[in-house]
Amino acid sequence: MLGSIKGPHDVKGLAAAELPRLAGEIRDLLVDSCARFGGHLGPNLGVVELTIAVHRVFDSPRDPVIWDTGHQAYVHKLLTGRAAGFDALKQEGGLSGYPSQAESEHDFVENSHASTALSYADGLAKAFKLRGEHSRTVVAVIGDGALTGGMAWEALNNIAAGKDLPVVIVVNDNGRSYSPTIGGLASHLSSLRVNRRYEDMLEYVKDKLGNVPVLYDALHGFKKGVKDVLAPQVMFEDLGLKYVGPIDGHDEQAMEAALHKARDFRGPVIVHALTQKGRGYTPAENHDEDQFHSPGAFDRATGAEKPKGRIWTNVFSEELVRIGKERDDVVAITAAMLHPTGLNAFAEAFPERIYDVGIAEQHALTSAAGLALGGMHPVVAVYATFLNRAFDQLLMDVALHRLPVTVVLDRAGVTGDDGASHNGMWDLSILQVVPGLKIAVPRDGERLTELLREAVDVADGPTVLRFPKGPVAEPVEPVGKLGEMDLLRAPEGEPDVLLVGVGPMVQVCMEAAVLLDAQGIAATVVDPRWVKPLDEALALAAGAHKLVAVVEDNGRVGGVGDAVARLLRDADVDVPVRTYGVPQEFLDHAKRAAILARIGLTGQDLARQITEAVAKRAANSEPARR
């Protein structure tokens, strides 16, 4: 049946009795595909019936459907004609793991950063109104976890003001974001489930008072009072939003009925759907950690994930626990990413010193500032791509007050599989402008432990530690020191090129140095360890070379390479600087190694480019012939 679905019109053409079979086929395909390559399985198993209902009631793409976050849009992809491409989900050249405008007209927004869909919906609905397209409805499907983000509530406040804006907000309430949804709002949403006391009270009032007109006002006021006490959906209604629910999100017919009512209202409506993350696949349903939120490849029969080996996150996780045992002032903060960032081990060891703030990175940083003002040393662990959302808080709330807050950026640099929005290629650029901030980039696991300890020892300002996704790099031991930098390779005789390797790019520099040596180009390799501020010894070392090459897993514009060039200019060191990094463009999804090869960040590519640069410089330095 799924193979015959070429678009939403085919979904609409099915009889209600056929829909359970369609749902079963979708779940089978989701499990099979994610078992091979990994992916966001749990969230999509939970929205099968909900998504079918959305596409039977609304007319995508005329009625835009926006997903918050986009990782729950796999079923949407299947129902909009992309089932044939699912065997290459998240693979290079295959389907993206998030909505993609390049894939389908049904994907309006490529959103994978949470709490944004309602703002998009607000703007779209206003645009349709201004253009006179009054028959169009905007649908936003938002998880209860994304409602922990402040931006979602800013949007709700504005949507509610547009009484005639046809925006249907489907709250997918599975009680979890990545981990179980945290916070007062999450508890409030949990209480929105069907409350028999409320229903029983209304039946009692109806039976006793009947239809006596004179009692209408009193009855209405009494019902409102009962609802205030027993049904917290008044939270939404007091914003001016009509509320429908809660609905069993796995009852497709009930979802359809609720969505029809919401669509026909022609104003902003909340449809509250209760779903089960991992629905229909027993290993996911029974997975306490995150219901298979985003597993790697796994055995379909048992759900057992294939071993990933030791990754950077493991090293950080273990070392932070050791530091926590030594220092009772160290606390940890996560934004709904307890397990993905490795803070679960710290939480188990020190449950009173861990704070999960939900999907609220801005709050995380300013709360960390408060903790630091109170005498603690917070460690805020987030994915590098999500730090962008809290830049102002790091700048004005933390750095301005010179507070000792350590931010740990997991998945820094090129991450690959999750596409453009997840590459952590911006942090080394945007953080260069923050006064008093220190940035450390470890090249291997041993340096990660060293630099984490150095970071939490800083008491007069914020620190950042960044490391990439994937297996931890093999140790590269220093052969000496240049100031506080690690000297990793010192050629015999007069050196030609100074290679500055930033963190894991040290491995690339070491490979390139060997290849350059074979071309008669002597290369020195150094690891700054701390890339902000740079060690002034770097300028002195650069003066002894003919060329400086900086290699970083970050955007080239405004990154470490530019900082090195500025350091040399300020020191009047007239040696050319070449920067090698990530081009300033949104990168298509692929494995990290494939992307690095595509953009020329391999040892062989680097050696070739430097050889050409040295040759060009030598040619330009020869006396001009008459």
XYZ file of C-alpha atoms in Angstrom:
626
model
C 0.000 0.000 0.000
C 2.775 2.462 0.899
C 4.318 2.023 -2.535
C 1.151 3.417 -4.098
C 1.309 6.646 -2.096
C 2.690 9.291 -4.447
C 1.341 12.248 -2.507
C -1.271 13.412 0.009
C -4.055 12.983 -2.543
C -3.483 9.218 -2.401
C -3.725 9.283 1.389
C -7.039 11.090 1.157
C -8.348 8.449 -1.252
C -7.965 5.569 1.206
C -10.912 4.210 3.143
C -10.759 4.536 6.902
C -10.527 0.739 7.197
C -7.311 0.771 5.146
C -5.437 3.206 7.354
C -4.271 0.754 10.053
C -2.558 -1.287 7.338
C -0.875 1.851 5.991
C 0.293 2.755 9.495
C 1.738 -0.730 9.960
C 3.657 -0.563 6.692
C 5.046 2.837 7.616
C 6.300 1.555 10.963
C 7.909 -1.485 9.315
C 9.741 0.724 6.832
C 10.870 3.140 9.551
C 12.330 0.348 11.657
C 14.013 -1.362 8.683
C 15.594 1.846 7.425
C 16.820 3.090 10.808
C 18.166 -0.354 11.689
C 20.523 -0.127 8.720
C 21.771 3.428 9.049
C 20.429 4.884 12.281
C 18.076 7.847 12.474
C 15.335 9.492 14.520
C 13.241 6.379 14.938
C 11.364 6.902 18.221
C 9.826 10.292 17.403
C 8.559 9.103 14.012
C 7.045 5.879 15.305
C 5.019 8.115 17.606
C 3.534 10.372 14.918
C 2.341 7.849 12.309
C -1.420 8.216 12.807
C -1.091 11.906 13.617
C 0.706 12.552 10.305
C -1.787 10.490 8.320
C -4.614 12.549 9.815
C -2.848 15.836 9.022
C -2.502 14.890 5.365
C -6.107 13.651 5.104
C -7.535 16.883 6.525
C -5.255 19.522 5.046
C -4.090 20.153 1.482
C -0.286 20.232 1.498
C 1.473 22.134 0.021
C -1.348 24.676 -0.315
C -1.734 24.309 3.435
C 1.887 24.411 4.682
C 2.797 21.807 7.290
C 5.752 22.856 9.447
C 7.503 20.401 11.761
C 9.120 21.331 15.072
C 11.529 19.834 15.138
C 12.072 18.416 11.699
C 13.366 15.098 12.978
C 9.738 13.947 13.372
C 8.995 14.450 9.652
C 9.964 10.995 8.303
C 6.306 9.941 8.044
C 5.550 13.218 6.299
C 8.246 12.368 3.744
C 6.717 8.945 3.158
C 3.235 10.376 2.606
C 4.512 13.001 0.179
C 5.921 10.537 -2.329
C 9.418 9.799 -1.037
C 9.109 6.184 0.106
C 11.292 4.952 -2.771
C 14.243 7.001 -1.508
C 14.059 5.863 2.073
C 16.676 3.153 1.604
C 19.265 5.956 1.468
C 17.966 8.077 4.344
C 20.730 10.376 5.667
C 23.217 8.857 3.217
C 25.236 11.006 0.836
C 23.054 11.829 -2.144
C 19.978 10.353 -0.434
C 17.111 11.809 1.560
C 17.866 14.282 4.310
C 17.002 13.419 7.890
C 15.097 16.713 8.123
C 12.625 18.556 5.876
C 14.389 19.756 2.744
C 13.140 22.329 0.262
C 15.328 20.711 -2.401
C 13.472 17.406 -1.970
C 9.838 18.405 -2.066
C 7.386 21.261 -2.381
C 5.779 19.851 0.767
C 8.825 20.846 2.851
C 8.439 24.545 3.590
C 11.060 24.935 6.287
C 14.330 23.063 6.841
C 14.013 23.462 10.585
C 16.001 21.261 12.917
C 16.546 23.817 15.667
C 13.629 23.519 18.053
C 10.916 26.007 19.034
C 10.876 27.834 15.677
C 7.825 26.412 13.858
C 5.249 28.659 15.520
C 7.105 31.790 14.463
C 7.297 30.524 10.893
C 3.563 29.728 11.046
C 2.731 33.180 12.380
C 4.577 34.861 9.546
C 3.180 32.584 6.848
C -0.407 33.078 8.008
C 0.044 36.840 8.047
C 1.538 36.734 4.548
C -1.412 34.714 3.220
C -3.828 37.195 4.783
C -2.061 40.172 3.216
C -2.063 38.446 -0.164
C -5.787 37.728 0.062
C -5.290 33.951 0.181
C -7.916 33.474 2.866
C -8.639 29.793 2.212
C -5.184 28.613 3.203
C -4.409 27.163 6.650
C -0.977 26.907 8.231
C -0.317 23.776 10.282
C 2.491 23.625 12.839
C 3.295 20.304 14.501
C 5.308 21.005 17.635
C 6.515 18.577 20.267
C 5.893 19.215 23.932
C 9.677 19.366 24.364
C 9.926 22.249 21.901
C 7.341 24.114 23.986
C 10.001 24.393 26.704
C 11.757 26.901 24.424
C 10.952 30.548 25.065
C 10.711 31.417 21.378
C 7.673 29.153 21.055
C 5.846 31.194 23.705
C 6.823 34.470 22.082
C 5.192 33.111 18.927
C 2.082 31.888 20.760
C 1.612 35.324 22.241
C 1.613 36.846 18.757
C -0.475 34.130 17.103
C -3.168 34.598 19.738
C -3.390 38.272 18.854
C -4.413 37.364 15.305
C -7.955 36.223 16.004
C -8.647 35.549 12.337
C -5.338 33.893 11.469
C -6.054 30.248 10.455
C -3.189 28.564 12.280
C -3.644 25.022 13.585
C -1.057 24.089 16.192
C -0.779 20.346 16.764
C 0.975 19.726 20.082
C 2.557 16.283 19.872
C 2.723 15.444 23.557
C 4.761 12.313 24.198
C 6.187 13.573 27.476
C 9.692 13.574 26.041
C 11.958 15.739 23.915
C 15.281 13.902 23.741
C 15.070 12.745 27.308
C 11.872 13.006 29.370
C 10.635 16.588 29.056
C 11.737 18.654 32.018
C 10.275 21.642 33.821
C 7.111 23.210 35.169
C 5.574 23.596 31.709
C 6.192 19.926 31.023
C 4.408 18.997 34.245
C 1.570 21.313 33.289
C 1.196 19.663 29.895
C 1.260 16.243 31.515
C -1.820 17.209 33.530
C -3.736 18.018 30.342
C -4.733 14.389 29.922
C -8.419 13.541 30.073
C -9.655 14.358 33.542
C -12.699 12.313 34.608
C -13.395 14.628 37.551
C -14.053 17.465 35.152
C -16.325 15.378 32.931
C -18.221 13.955 35.923
C -18.749 17.412 37.367
C -20.149 18.753 34.095
C -22.539 15.798 33.836
C -23.695 16.443 37.382
C -24.359 20.121 36.628
C -26.193 19.263 33.434
C -28.438 16.738 35.159
C -29.302 19.016 38.060
C -29.830 22.299 36.185
C -31.034 21.075 32.823
C -31.878 23.842 30.351
C -33.288 26.463 32.721
C -32.395 29.753 30.917
C -32.246 31.892 34.029
C -29.376 29.784 35.309
C -27.288 30.129 32.131
C -24.892 32.784 33.464
C -24.377 30.975 36.723
C -23.831 27.687 34.927
C -21.298 29.251 32.572
C -19.394 30.815 35.444
C -19.444 27.559 37.396
C -18.114 25.608 34.418
C -15.341 28.148 33.982
C -14.424 27.819 37.636
C -14.380 24.038 37.462
C -12.226 24.172 34.365
C -9.762 26.523 36.035
C -9.262 23.999 38.792
C -9.500 20.719 36.933
C -8.500 21.323 33.297
C -5.329 23.355 32.813
C -6.000 23.858 29.076
C -7.274 27.231 30.301
C -3.605 28.176 30.071
C -3.958 28.235 26.289
C -7.473 29.623 26.231
C -6.472 32.563 28.378
C -3.934 33.417 25.698
C -6.855 33.627 23.282
C -6.217 30.268 21.646
C -9.008 27.778 21.176
C -8.118 24.368 22.587
C -9.162 20.924 21.357
C -8.127 17.889 23.295
C -6.452 16.030 24.619
C -6.831 13.520 21.763
C -5.388 10.034 21.471
C -2.757 10.700 18.825
C -2.844 7.052 17.754
C -6.579 7.121 17.054
C -6.461 8.317 13.452
C -10.210 8.907 13.199
C -10.291 10.927 16.409
C -7.357 12.987 15.166
C -9.130 13.630 11.875
C -12.278 14.803 13.656
C -10.309 17.168 15.889
C -8.315 18.570 12.988
C -11.477 19.138 10.939
C -12.933 21.195 13.791
C -9.717 23.163 14.127
C -9.462 23.809 10.389
C -13.047 24.988 10.109
C -12.720 27.465 12.975
C -10.559 29.776 10.791
C -8.601 31.127 13.689
C -5.710 29.967 15.885
C -6.445 26.576 17.497
C -4.399 24.206 19.658
C -4.979 20.497 19.008
C -3.415 18.555 21.841
C -2.450 14.986 20.837
C -1.134 12.408 23.284
C 1.321 10.022 21.636
C 3.798 7.337 22.608
C 7.369 7.734 21.455
C 8.603 4.510 19.850
C 5.059 3.233 19.294
C 4.781 -0.177 17.647
C 8.397 -1.336 18.062
C 8.868 -3.093 21.392
C 12.599 -2.379 21.890
C 11.899 1.338 21.410
C 8.862 1.346 23.678
C 10.896 -0.345 26.426
C 13.988 1.831 26.000
C 13.960 3.944 29.157
C 16.697 6.355 28.110
C 15.020 7.992 25.103
C 12.710 5.494 23.321
C 15.239 5.188 20.467
C 15.239 8.916 19.845
C 18.165 8.704 17.445
C 19.926 5.347 17.565
C 22.802 4.320 15.375
C 22.509 1.167 13.310
C 20.916 -1.642 15.339
C 19.750 -5.230 15.151
C 16.119 -5.160 14.074
C 15.141 -8.283 16.001
C 16.569 -7.238 19.351
C 17.065 -3.480 19.072
C 20.685 -3.868 20.193
C 22.795 -1.030 18.793
C 26.015 -1.836 17.008
C 29.067 -0.833 19.076
C 30.239 2.727 18.417
C 33.583 2.406 20.141
C 35.008 5.098 22.371
C 33.921 8.583 21.337
C 34.930 12.083 22.419
C 31.777 12.437 24.506
C 32.788 9.439 26.628
C 36.121 11.048 27.520
C 34.441 14.290 28.556
C 31.759 12.460 30.532
C 34.230 10.415 32.568
C 36.559 13.317 33.302
C 33.756 15.601 34.445
C 32.664 12.997 36.983
C 36.222 12.832 38.309
C 36.325 16.622 38.586
C 32.921 16.585 40.309
C 34.279 14.254 42.976
C 37.139 16.643 43.675
C 35.157 19.893 43.563
C 31.712 20.325 45.045
C 31.335 23.750 43.390
C 31.176 22.221 39.898
C 27.625 21.865 38.577
C 26.375 20.806 35.145
C 23.647 22.181 32.860
C 22.098 20.634 29.774
C 19.352 21.745 27.386
C 17.327 18.516 27.039
C 20.489 16.653 25.975
C 21.478 14.775 29.105
C 22.567 11.529 27.423
C 23.734 12.906 24.053
C 26.195 15.266 25.755
C 27.383 12.642 28.248
C 26.076 14.436 31.342
C 24.013 11.419 32.397
C 27.028 10.008 34.266
C 27.426 13.267 36.191
C 23.691 13.225 36.934
C 23.931 9.720 38.368
C 26.906 10.653 40.538
C 25.641 14.079 41.645
C 21.858 14.275 41.119
C 21.596 17.474 43.150
C 24.159 19.250 40.926
C 22.643 18.692 37.473
C 20.088 20.957 35.806
C 18.195 20.046 32.650
C 16.524 23.266 31.516
C 14.672 21.830 28.523
C 15.190 23.136 25.001
C 16.209 26.562 26.274
C 19.852 27.318 25.526
C 19.424 31.026 26.245
C 18.124 30.303 29.724
C 20.890 27.731 30.234
C 23.621 30.353 29.813
C 22.032 33.042 31.942
C 21.100 30.536 34.635
C 24.750 29.464 34.555
C 25.668 33.111 35.085
C 23.472 33.168 38.166
C 25.053 29.996 39.489
C 28.491 31.508 38.966
C 27.450 34.708 40.739
C 26.407 32.472 43.619
C 29.834 30.865 43.911
C 29.485 27.780 41.709
C 31.367 26.814 38.551
C 28.788 25.693 35.954
C 29.672 23.434 33.039
C 27.130 23.923 30.235
C 27.223 21.082 27.698
C 25.459 21.631 24.363
C 25.951 20.692 20.731
C 28.088 23.316 18.994
C 25.320 24.161 16.519
C 22.971 25.126 19.352
C 25.378 27.582 20.958
C 24.429 30.020 18.186
C 21.091 30.464 19.940
C 22.679 31.646 23.187
C 25.374 33.971 21.882
C 23.890 37.113 23.415
C 23.621 35.440 26.813
C 27.233 34.272 26.677
C 28.367 37.738 25.617
C 26.297 40.015 27.832
C 25.251 37.863 30.776
C 28.377 35.763 31.281
C 31.393 37.474 29.704
C 30.409 41.041 30.623
C 30.460 39.984 34.277
C 33.680 37.958 33.847
C 31.963 34.917 35.290
C 33.601 31.473 35.555
C 31.317 29.437 33.298
C 32.671 26.615 31.151
C 30.781 25.838 27.948
C 31.487 22.424 26.436
C 30.640 22.137 22.747
C 30.009 18.586 21.589
C 29.744 17.789 17.842
C 31.893 20.802 16.934
C 33.033 21.205 13.351
C 31.692 19.035 10.558
C 29.151 16.533 11.881
C 27.771 15.326 8.565
C 24.723 13.072 8.706
C 22.203 15.540 10.107
C 22.851 18.107 7.423
C 23.581 21.798 7.186
C 21.888 22.902 10.397
C 23.889 20.553 12.609
C 27.436 21.288 11.482
C 29.129 23.108 14.364
C 31.169 25.285 12.029
C 30.312 28.722 13.417
C 31.512 28.784 17.030
C 35.205 29.575 16.510
C 34.140 32.560 14.410
C 31.339 34.056 16.487
C 33.211 33.534 19.760
C 36.280 35.488 18.610
C 34.474 38.752 19.427
C 33.698 37.900 23.061
C 36.027 39.834 25.413
C 37.782 37.798 28.078
C 36.645 34.441 26.698
C 39.178 31.625 26.466
C 38.726 28.787 23.928
C 40.417 25.397 24.135
C 40.420 22.803 21.346
C 41.842 19.367 22.240
C 43.472 17.234 19.554
C 42.901 13.910 21.321
C 41.407 12.349 24.433
C 44.377 13.042 26.680
C 44.328 16.705 25.785
C 40.569 16.833 26.339
C 41.011 15.788 29.955
C 43.873 18.245 30.457
C 42.065 21.182 28.887
C 38.784 20.496 30.678
C 40.622 20.722 33.981
C 42.388 23.895 32.912
C 39.051 25.387 31.841
C 37.255 24.785 35.125
C 40.269 26.214 36.957
C 39.735 29.598 35.272
C 38.067 31.860 37.829
C 38.024 35.260 36.129
C 35.951 34.682 33.006
C 34.218 32.165 30.734
C 35.888 29.293 28.924
C 34.829 27.155 25.980
C 36.000 23.636 25.166
C 35.044 22.126 21.790
C 35.435 18.637 20.334
C 34.028 16.799 17.302
C 31.569 13.998 16.740
C 32.739 10.417 16.502
C 35.629 8.212 17.655
C 38.267 9.916 19.748
C 41.520 10.575 17.889
C 44.715 8.640 18.546
C 47.065 10.480 20.923
C 49.743 12.703 19.376
C 52.469 13.325 21.933
C 54.462 16.572 21.901
C 58.155 16.639 21.146
C 58.593 19.986 22.846
C 57.007 23.313 23.731
C 56.659 26.682 22.009
C 55.514 28.911 24.817
C 52.424 27.109 26.108
C 51.786 25.437 22.749
C 52.611 21.824 22.012
C 55.341 21.311 19.424
C 54.411 18.118 17.620
C 56.935 18.018 14.792
C 60.214 19.864 14.381
C 62.090 19.270 11.110
C 65.864 19.106 10.912
C 67.512 22.109 9.336
C 65.778 25.295 8.233
C 61.971 25.002 8.322
C 59.771 26.157 5.463
C 56.166 25.889 6.643
C 54.578 26.278 10.067
C 51.430 24.136 10.262
C 49.052 25.235 13.015
C 46.620 22.394 13.684
C 43.440 23.282 15.556
C 42.272 20.347 17.673
C 41.528 17.223 15.631
C 42.959 18.894 12.511
C 46.364 18.112 14.028
C 46.008 14.633 12.524
C 45.598 16.174 9.072
C 48.617 18.426 9.616
C 50.809 15.506 10.683
C 49.848 13.554 7.566
C 50.475 16.591 5.378
C 53.892 17.216 6.981
C 55.104 13.767 5.970
C 53.924 14.319 2.393
C 55.517 17.761 2.289
C 58.790 16.342 3.526
C 58.797 13.997 0.528
C 58.550 17.110 -1.678
C 61.523 18.711 0.045
C 59.385 21.101 2.087
C 60.251 21.066 5.786
C 57.189 21.498 7.982
C 56.820 22.313 11.674
C 53.564 21.261 13.350
C 52.209 22.979 16.460
C 48.993 22.641 18.443
C 48.004 25.912 20.169
C 45.738 24.025 22.623
C 44.154 27.397 23.547
C 43.136 29.241 20.379
C 41.764 32.315 22.171
C 43.801 34.110 23.218
C 46.620 32.877 21.013
C 50.057 32.379 22.530
C 52.364 35.229 21.491
C 55.100 32.646 20.993
C 53.233 31.724 17.805
C 54.257 35.031 16.203
C 57.903 34.468 17.102
C 57.803 30.949 15.674
C 56.095 32.163 12.501
C 58.958 34.568 11.838
C 61.319 31.632 11.401
C 59.211 30.162 8.557
C 58.381 31.155 4.996
C 54.692 30.338 5.240
C 52.115 29.762 7.984
C 49.170 27.445 7.343
C 46.280 27.275 9.831
C 43.977 24.241 9.570
C 40.668 24.245 11.428
C 37.351 22.398 11.431
C 35.403 25.658 11.380
C 34.290 28.240 8.866
C 37.244 30.044 7.307
C 35.762 33.497 7.832
C 36.645 34.964 11.205
C 38.042 31.726 12.611
C 41.402 30.818 14.107
C 43.185 31.409 10.805
C 42.056 35.028 10.778
C 43.082 35.378 14.423
C 46.577 34.060 13.620
C 46.915 36.510 10.716
C 45.878 39.354 13.032
C 48.398 38.214 15.661
C 51.207 38.307 13.093
C 50.164 41.737 11.789
C 50.095 43.162 15.298
C 53.582 41.727 15.931
C 54.915 43.090 12.592
C 55.748 39.562 11.424
C 55.671 39.729 7.627
C 54.997 36.058 6.849
C 52.033 35.070 4.672
C 49.212 33.132 6.328
C 47.050 30.598 4.525
C 43.822 29.473 6.177
C 42.286 26.074 5.501
C 38.865 25.358 6.909
C 35.208 24.880 6.092
C 33.852 27.058 3.255
C 31.127 29.474 4.354
C 28.249 27.531 2.853
C 25.550 25.164 4.047
C 26.889 21.662 3.501
C 24.773 18.783 2.218
C 24.532 15.766 4.507
C 27.137 13.007 4.269
C 29.565 11.226 6.575
C 32.089 13.503 8.283
C 35.031 11.930 6.439
C 33.288 12.349 3.086
C 32.585 16.028 3.721
C 36.152 16.703 4.877
C 37.413 15.084 1.687
C 34.936 17.073 -0.413
C 36.111 20.401 1.016
C 39.815 19.558 0.879
C 40.539 18.986 4.563
C 42.634 15.822 4.201
C 46.386 15.387 4.574
C 46.862 14.814 0.860
C 44.761 17.832 -0.139
C 46.519 20.034 2.368
C 49.985 18.932 1.211
C 49.073 19.629 -2.419
C 47.697 23.084 -1.676
C 50.697 24.058 0.454
C 53.147 22.748 -2.152
C 51.442 24.969 -4.732
C 51.559 27.944 -2.374
C 55.261 27.457 -1.644
C 56.047 27.066 -5.336
C 54.100 30.212 -6.216
C 55.855 32.185 -3.504
C 59.251 30.976 -4.670
C 58.440 31.943 -8.251
C 57.311 35.414 -7.194
C 60.468 35.978 -5.159
C 62.838 35.353 -8.135
C 64.331 38.538 -9.697
C 62.321 39.660 -12.697
C 64.039 38.778 -16.004
C 64.825 41.553 -18.477
